[in-house]
GROMACS .gro file of C-alpha atoms in nm:
model
  143
    1MET     CA    1   0.008  -0.006   0.009
    2ALA     CA    2   0.087   0.358  -0.046
    3TYR     CA    3  -0.014   0.667  -0.038
    4TRP     CA    4  -0.040   0.958  -0.307
    5LEU     CA    5  -0.221   1.356  -0.317
    6PHE     CA    6  -0.465   1.440  -0.621
    7LYS     CA    7  -0.484   1.816  -0.704
    8SER     CA    8  -0.834   1.961  -0.835
    9GLU     CA    9  -0.925   2.284  -0.877
   10PRO     CA   10  -1.246   2.317  -0.704
   11PHE     CA   11  -1.435   2.524  -0.950
   12LYS     CA   12  -1.403   2.203  -1.174
   13TRP     CA   13  -1.411   1.886  -0.918
   14SER     CA   14  -1.450   2.014  -0.524
   15TRP     CA   15  -1.397   1.786  -0.198
   16ASP     CA   16  -1.797   1.844  -0.146
   17GLN     CA   17  -1.861   1.724  -0.501
   18GLN     CA   18  -1.610   1.425  -0.379
   19LYS     CA   19  -1.799   1.355  -0.101
   20THR     CA   20  -2.102   1.395  -0.245
   21LYS     CA   21  -2.032   1.047  -0.416
   22GLY     CA   22  -2.024   0.799  -0.140
   23GLU     CA   23  -1.895   0.509  -0.160
   24VAL     CA   24  -1.908   0.480  -0.540
   25GLY     CA   25  -1.650   0.722  -0.594
   26GLU     CA   26  -1.559   0.899  -0.905
   27GLU     CA   27  -1.381   0.831  -1.145
   28TRP     CA   28  -1.003   1.076  -1.140
   29ASP     CA   29  -1.045   1.144  -1.498
   30GLY     CA   30  -0.881   1.426  -1.780
   31ILE     CA   31  -0.529   1.356  -1.606
   32ARG     CA   32  -0.280   1.409  -1.931
   33ASN     CA   33   0.047   1.379  -1.815
   34TYR     CA   34   0.251   1.041  -1.810
   35LEU     CA   35   0.396   1.046  -1.477
   36ALA     CA   36   0.051   1.107  -1.346
   37ARG     CA   37  -0.094   0.855  -1.528
   38ASN     CA   38   0.215   0.615  -1.443
   39ASN     CA   39   0.164   0.666  -1.059
   40MET     CA   40  -0.226   0.615  -1.065
   41ARG     CA   41  -0.125   0.277  -1.269
   42ALA     CA   42   0.070   0.205  -0.938
   43MET     CA   43  -0.197   0.229  -0.693
   44LYS     CA   44  -0.351  -0.035  -0.521
   45LEU     CA   45  -0.690  -0.056  -0.399
   46GLY     CA   46  -0.729   0.079  -0.047
   47ASP     CA   47  -0.402   0.326  -0.109
   48LYS     CA   48  -0.519   0.635   0.059
   49ALA     CA   49  -0.470   1.007  -0.105
   50PHE     CA   50  -0.543   1.422   0.033
   51PHE     CA   51  -0.748   1.576  -0.162
   52TYR     CA   52  -0.576   1.900  -0.254
   53HIS     CA   53  -0.750   2.179  -0.380
   54SER     CA   54  -0.575   2.394  -0.622
   55ASN     CA   55  -0.506   2.760  -0.756
   56GLU     CA   56  -0.809   2.817  -0.548
   57GLY     CA   57  -0.733   2.721  -0.141
   58LEU     CA   58  -0.371   2.570  -0.221
   59GLU     CA   59  -0.445   2.328   0.044
   60VAL     CA   60  -0.511   1.951   0.200
   61VAL     CA   61  -0.875   1.971   0.244
   62GLY     CA   62  -0.975   1.584   0.265
   63ILE     CA   63  -0.872   1.207   0.230
   64VAL     CA   64  -0.977   0.954  -0.003
   65GLU     CA   65  -0.937   0.602  -0.098
   66VAL     CA   66  -0.841   0.396  -0.419
   67CYS     CA   67  -1.181   0.225  -0.504
   68LYS     CA   68  -1.131   0.063  -0.861
   69LEU     CA   69  -0.743   0.062  -1.036
   70ALA     CA   70  -0.657   0.195  -1.310
   71HIS     CA   71  -0.887   0.153  -1.568
   72PRO     CA   72  -0.924   0.345  -1.945
   73ASP     CA   73  -0.981   0.715  -1.895
   74SER     CA   74  -1.402   0.822  -1.988
   75THR     CA   75  -1.377   1.136  -2.141
   76THR     CA   76  -1.117   1.019  -2.401
   77ASP     CA   77  -1.077   0.751  -2.668
   78ASP     CA   78  -0.715   0.760  -2.643
   79PRO     CA   79  -0.623   0.455  -2.522
   80ARG     CA   80  -0.275   0.627  -2.392
   81TRP     CA   81  -0.485   0.759  -2.094
   82GLU     CA   82  -0.588   0.596  -1.768
   83CYS     CA   83  -0.714   0.649  -1.430
   84VAL     CA   84  -0.827   0.520  -1.064
   85ASP     CA   85  -1.171   0.549  -0.887
   86VAL     CA   86  -1.135   0.760  -0.578
   87LYS     CA   87  -1.397   0.779  -0.253
   88ALA     CA   88  -1.397   0.993   0.048
   89VAL     CA   89  -1.282   0.916   0.356
   90CYS     CA   90  -1.296   1.206   0.605
   91ASP     CA   91  -1.224   1.528   0.598
   92MET     CA   92  -0.907   1.758   0.753
   93ARG     CA   93  -0.975   1.879   1.039
   94GLU     CA   94  -0.748   2.198   0.931
   95PRO     CA   95  -0.746   2.212   0.612
   96VAL     CA   96  -0.291   2.185   0.580
   97THR     CA   97  -0.193   2.488   0.335
   98LEU     CA   98   0.019   2.477   0.089
   99LYS     CA   99   0.207   2.805   0.254
  100ALA     CA  100   0.254   2.603   0.588
  101GLY     CA  101   0.371   2.284   0.399
  102LYS     CA  102   0.671   2.515   0.260
  103ALA     CA  103   0.746   2.609   0.606
  104ASN     CA  104   0.790   2.236   0.774
  105PRO     CA  105   1.109   2.156   0.709
  106LYS     CA  106   0.973   1.774   0.771
  107LEU     CA  107   0.794   1.836   0.438
  108GLU     CA  108   1.081   2.014   0.236
  109LYS     CA  109   1.148   1.719  -0.015
  110MET     CA  110   0.785   1.638  -0.032
  111SER     CA  111   0.626   1.634  -0.416
  112LEU     CA  112   0.340   1.897  -0.326
  113VAL     CA  113   0.663   2.163  -0.270
  114THR     CA  114   0.935   2.001  -0.483
  115SER     CA  115   0.686   1.956  -0.791
  116MET     CA  116   0.380   2.165  -0.767
  117ARG     CA  117   0.280   2.104  -1.125
  118LEU     CA  118   0.215   1.766  -1.079
  119SER     CA  119  -0.130   1.664  -1.053
  120VAL     CA  120  -0.055   1.324  -0.895
  121GLN     CA  121   0.213   1.293  -0.662
  122PRO     CA  122   0.372   1.017  -0.437
  123VAL     CA  123   0.373   1.086  -0.097
  124THR     CA  124   0.610   0.951   0.186
  125GLU     CA  125   0.464   0.743   0.493
  126ASP     CA  126   0.670   1.023   0.718
  127GLU     CA  127   0.505   1.287   0.476
  128TRP     CA  128   0.193   1.111   0.494
  129PHE     CA  129   0.178   1.126   0.899
  130GLU     CA  130   0.310   1.511   0.952
  131VAL     CA  131   0.043   1.656   0.669
  132CYS     CA  132  -0.226   1.453   0.892
  133ARG     CA  133  -0.104   1.581   1.208
  134MET     CA  134  -0.048   1.936   1.091
  135GLY     CA  135  -0.402   1.846   0.986
  136GLY     CA  136  -0.590   1.777   1.324
  137LEU     CA  137  -0.594   1.366   1.250
  138ASP     CA  138  -0.505   1.238   1.554
  139ASN     CA  139  -0.564   0.866   1.428
  140PRO     CA  140  -0.478   0.968   1.040
  141PRO     CA  141  -0.626   0.640   0.777
  142THR     CA  142  -0.392   0.413   0.673
  143ALA     CA  143  -0.287   0.262   0.331
   0.00000   0.00000   0.00000
Protein backbone atom coordinates (compact mmCIF):
# COMPACT_ATOMS: atom_id res chain seq x y z
CA MET A 1 0.00 0.00 0.00
CA ALA A 2 1.07 3.57 -0.64
CA TYR A 3 0.08 7.20 -0.13
CA TRP A 4 -0.66 9.81 -2.77
CA LEU A 5 -1.91 13.33 -3.38
CA PHE A 6 -4.55 14.30 -5.96
CA LYS A 7 -4.87 17.93 -7.04
CA SER A 8 -8.16 19.40 -8.18
CA GLU A 9 -9.26 22.88 -9.01
CA PRO A 10 -12.34 23.40 -6.80
CA PHE A 11 -14.33 25.08 -9.57
CA LYS A 12 -13.91 21.91 -11.68
CA TRP A 13 -14.18 19.23 -8.95
CA SER A 14 -14.35 20.17 -5.29
CA TRP A 15 -13.99 18.23 -2.07
CA ASP A 16 -17.70 18.75 -1.40
CA GLN A 17 -18.54 17.23 -4.79
CA GLN A 18 -16.23 14.29 -4.04
CA LYS A 19 -17.98 13.66 -0.72
CA THR A 20 -21.41 13.58 -2.37
CA LYS A 21 -20.31 10.58 -4.48
CA GLY A 22 -20.23 8.43 -1.32
CA GLU A 23 -18.99 4.83 -1.44
CA VAL A 24 -19.29 4.70 -5.24
CA GLY A 25 -16.55 7.27 -5.62
CA GLU A 26 -15.63 9.09 -8.78
CA GLU A 27 -13.30 8.58 -11.71
CA TRP A 28 -10.20 10.80 -11.44
CA ASP A 29 -10.36 11.67 -15.11
CA GLY A 30 -8.79 14.20 -17.41
CA ILE A 31 -5.16 13.59 -16.47
CA ARG A 32 -2.92 14.14 -19.50
CA ASN A 33 0.52 13.84 -17.97
CA TYR A 34 2.46 10.58 -18.30
CA LEU A 35 4.04 10.69 -14.84
CA ALA A 36 0.66 11.37 -13.18
CA ARG A 37 -0.89 8.57 -15.24
CA ASN A 38 1.90 6.19 -14.26
CA ASN A 39 1.37 7.10 -10.62
CA MET A 40 -2.28 6.06 -10.98
CA ARG A 41 -1.24 2.82 -12.68
CA ALA A 42 0.89 2.03 -9.61
CA MET A 43 -1.99 2.49 -7.18
CA LYS A 44 -3.58 -0.39 -5.29
CA LEU A 45 -7.09 -0.72 -3.93
CA GLY A 46 -7.23 0.87 -0.50
CA ASP A 47 -4.32 3.26 -1.07
CA LYS A 48 -5.02 6.57 0.64
CA ALA A 49 -4.46 10.02 -0.80
CA PHE A 50 -4.76 13.65 0.12
CA PHE A 51 -7.36 15.70 -1.76
CA TYR A 52 -5.71 19.03 -2.52
CA HIS A 53 -7.50 22.15 -3.76
CA SER A 54 -5.19 23.81 -6.28
CA ASN A 55 -5.40 27.36 -7.62
CA GLU A 56 -8.14 28.27 -5.12
CA GLY A 57 -7.30 27.53 -1.51
CA LEU A 58 -3.97 25.80 -2.10
CA GLU A 59 -4.63 23.34 0.71
CA VAL A 60 -5.15 19.70 1.61
CA VAL A 61 -8.82 19.51 2.54
CA GLY A 62 -9.55 15.79 2.77
CA ILE A 63 -8.51 12.18 2.36
CA VAL A 64 -9.67 9.80 -0.35
CA GLU A 65 -9.18 6.09 -0.97
CA VAL A 66 -8.56 4.31 -4.26
CA CYS A 67 -11.70 2.24 -4.88
CA LYS A 68 -11.13 1.16 -8.49
CA LEU A 69 -7.82 0.33 -10.14
CA ALA A 70 -6.46 2.02 -13.26
CA HIS A 71 -8.80 1.75 -16.24
CA PRO A 72 -9.40 3.68 -19.48
CA ASP A 73 -10.31 7.32 -18.89
CA SER A 74 -13.92 7.78 -20.01
CA THR A 75 -13.27 11.37 -21.11
CA THR A 76 -11.13 10.35 -24.11
CA ASP A 77 -10.93 7.70 -26.81
CA ASP A 78 -7.12 7.82 -26.62
CA PRO A 79 -6.01 4.49 -25.09
CA ARG A 80 -2.89 6.07 -23.57
CA TRP A 81 -4.88 7.74 -20.80
CA GLU A 82 -6.07 5.88 -17.75
CA CYS A 83 -7.38 6.83 -14.34
CA VAL A 84 -8.46 5.37 -11.00
CA ASP A 85 -11.65 5.93 -9.03
CA VAL A 86 -11.49 7.42 -5.54
CA LYS A 87 -13.97 7.82 -2.71
CA ALA A 88 -13.96 10.31 0.15
CA VAL A 89 -12.76 8.99 3.51
CA CYS A 90 -12.65 12.03 5.82
CA ASP A 91 -12.21 15.77 6.05
CA MET A 92 -9.01 17.29 7.31
CA ARG A 93 -10.01 18.81 10.66
CA GLU A 94 -7.92 21.83 9.67
CA PRO A 95 -6.93 22.33 6.02
CA VAL A 96 -3.17 22.18 5.53
CA THR A 97 -2.04 25.02 3.31
CA LEU A 98 0.79 24.90 0.81
CA LYS A 99 2.37 27.78 2.73
CA ALA A 100 2.35 25.73 5.95
CA GLY A 101 3.80 22.73 4.08
CA LYS A 102 6.62 24.81 2.64
CA ALA A 103 7.40 26.19 6.10
CA ASN A 104 7.70 22.71 7.63
CA PRO A 105 11.25 21.29 7.33
CA LYS A 106 9.82 17.75 7.59
CA LEU A 107 8.09 18.32 4.23
CA GLU A 108 10.93 20.01 2.32
CA LYS A 109 11.28 17.03 -0.06
CA MET A 110 7.55 16.42 -0.51
CA SER A 111 6.47 16.43 -4.15
CA LEU A 112 3.85 19.07 -3.36
CA VAL A 113 6.68 21.42 -2.38
CA THR A 114 9.21 20.41 -5.05
CA SER A 115 6.98 19.48 -8.05
CA MET A 116 3.97 21.67 -7.55
CA ARG A 117 2.60 21.23 -11.07
CA LEU A 118 2.21 17.44 -10.99
CA SER A 119 -1.48 16.62 -10.48
CA VAL A 120 -1.07 13.10 -9.03
CA GLN A 121 1.90 12.71 -6.70
CA PRO A 122 3.40 10.12 -4.39
CA VAL A 123 3.56 10.88 -0.67
CA THR A 124 5.98 9.14 1.68
CA GLU A 125 4.74 7.56 4.89
CA ASP A 126 6.53 10.19 6.99
CA GLU A 127 4.99 12.98 4.90
CA TRP A 128 1.57 11.34 5.25
CA PHE A 129 1.70 11.32 9.02
CA GLU A 130 3.15 14.83 9.23
CA VAL A 131 0.44 16.37 7.02
CA CYS A 132 -2.22 14.45 8.94
CA ARG A 133 -0.77 15.76 12.22
CA MET A 134 -0.80 19.30 10.84
CA GLY A 135 -4.42 18.80 9.79
CA GLY A 136 -5.48 17.72 13.27
CA LEU A 137 -5.99 14.03 12.51
CA ASP A 138 -4.89 12.13 15.61
CA ASN A 139 -5.79 8.74 14.12
CA PRO A 140 -5.25 9.19 10.39
CA PRO A 141 -6.48 6.56 7.97
CA THR A 142 -3.61 4.42 6.77
CA ALA A 143 -3.00 2.43 3.65
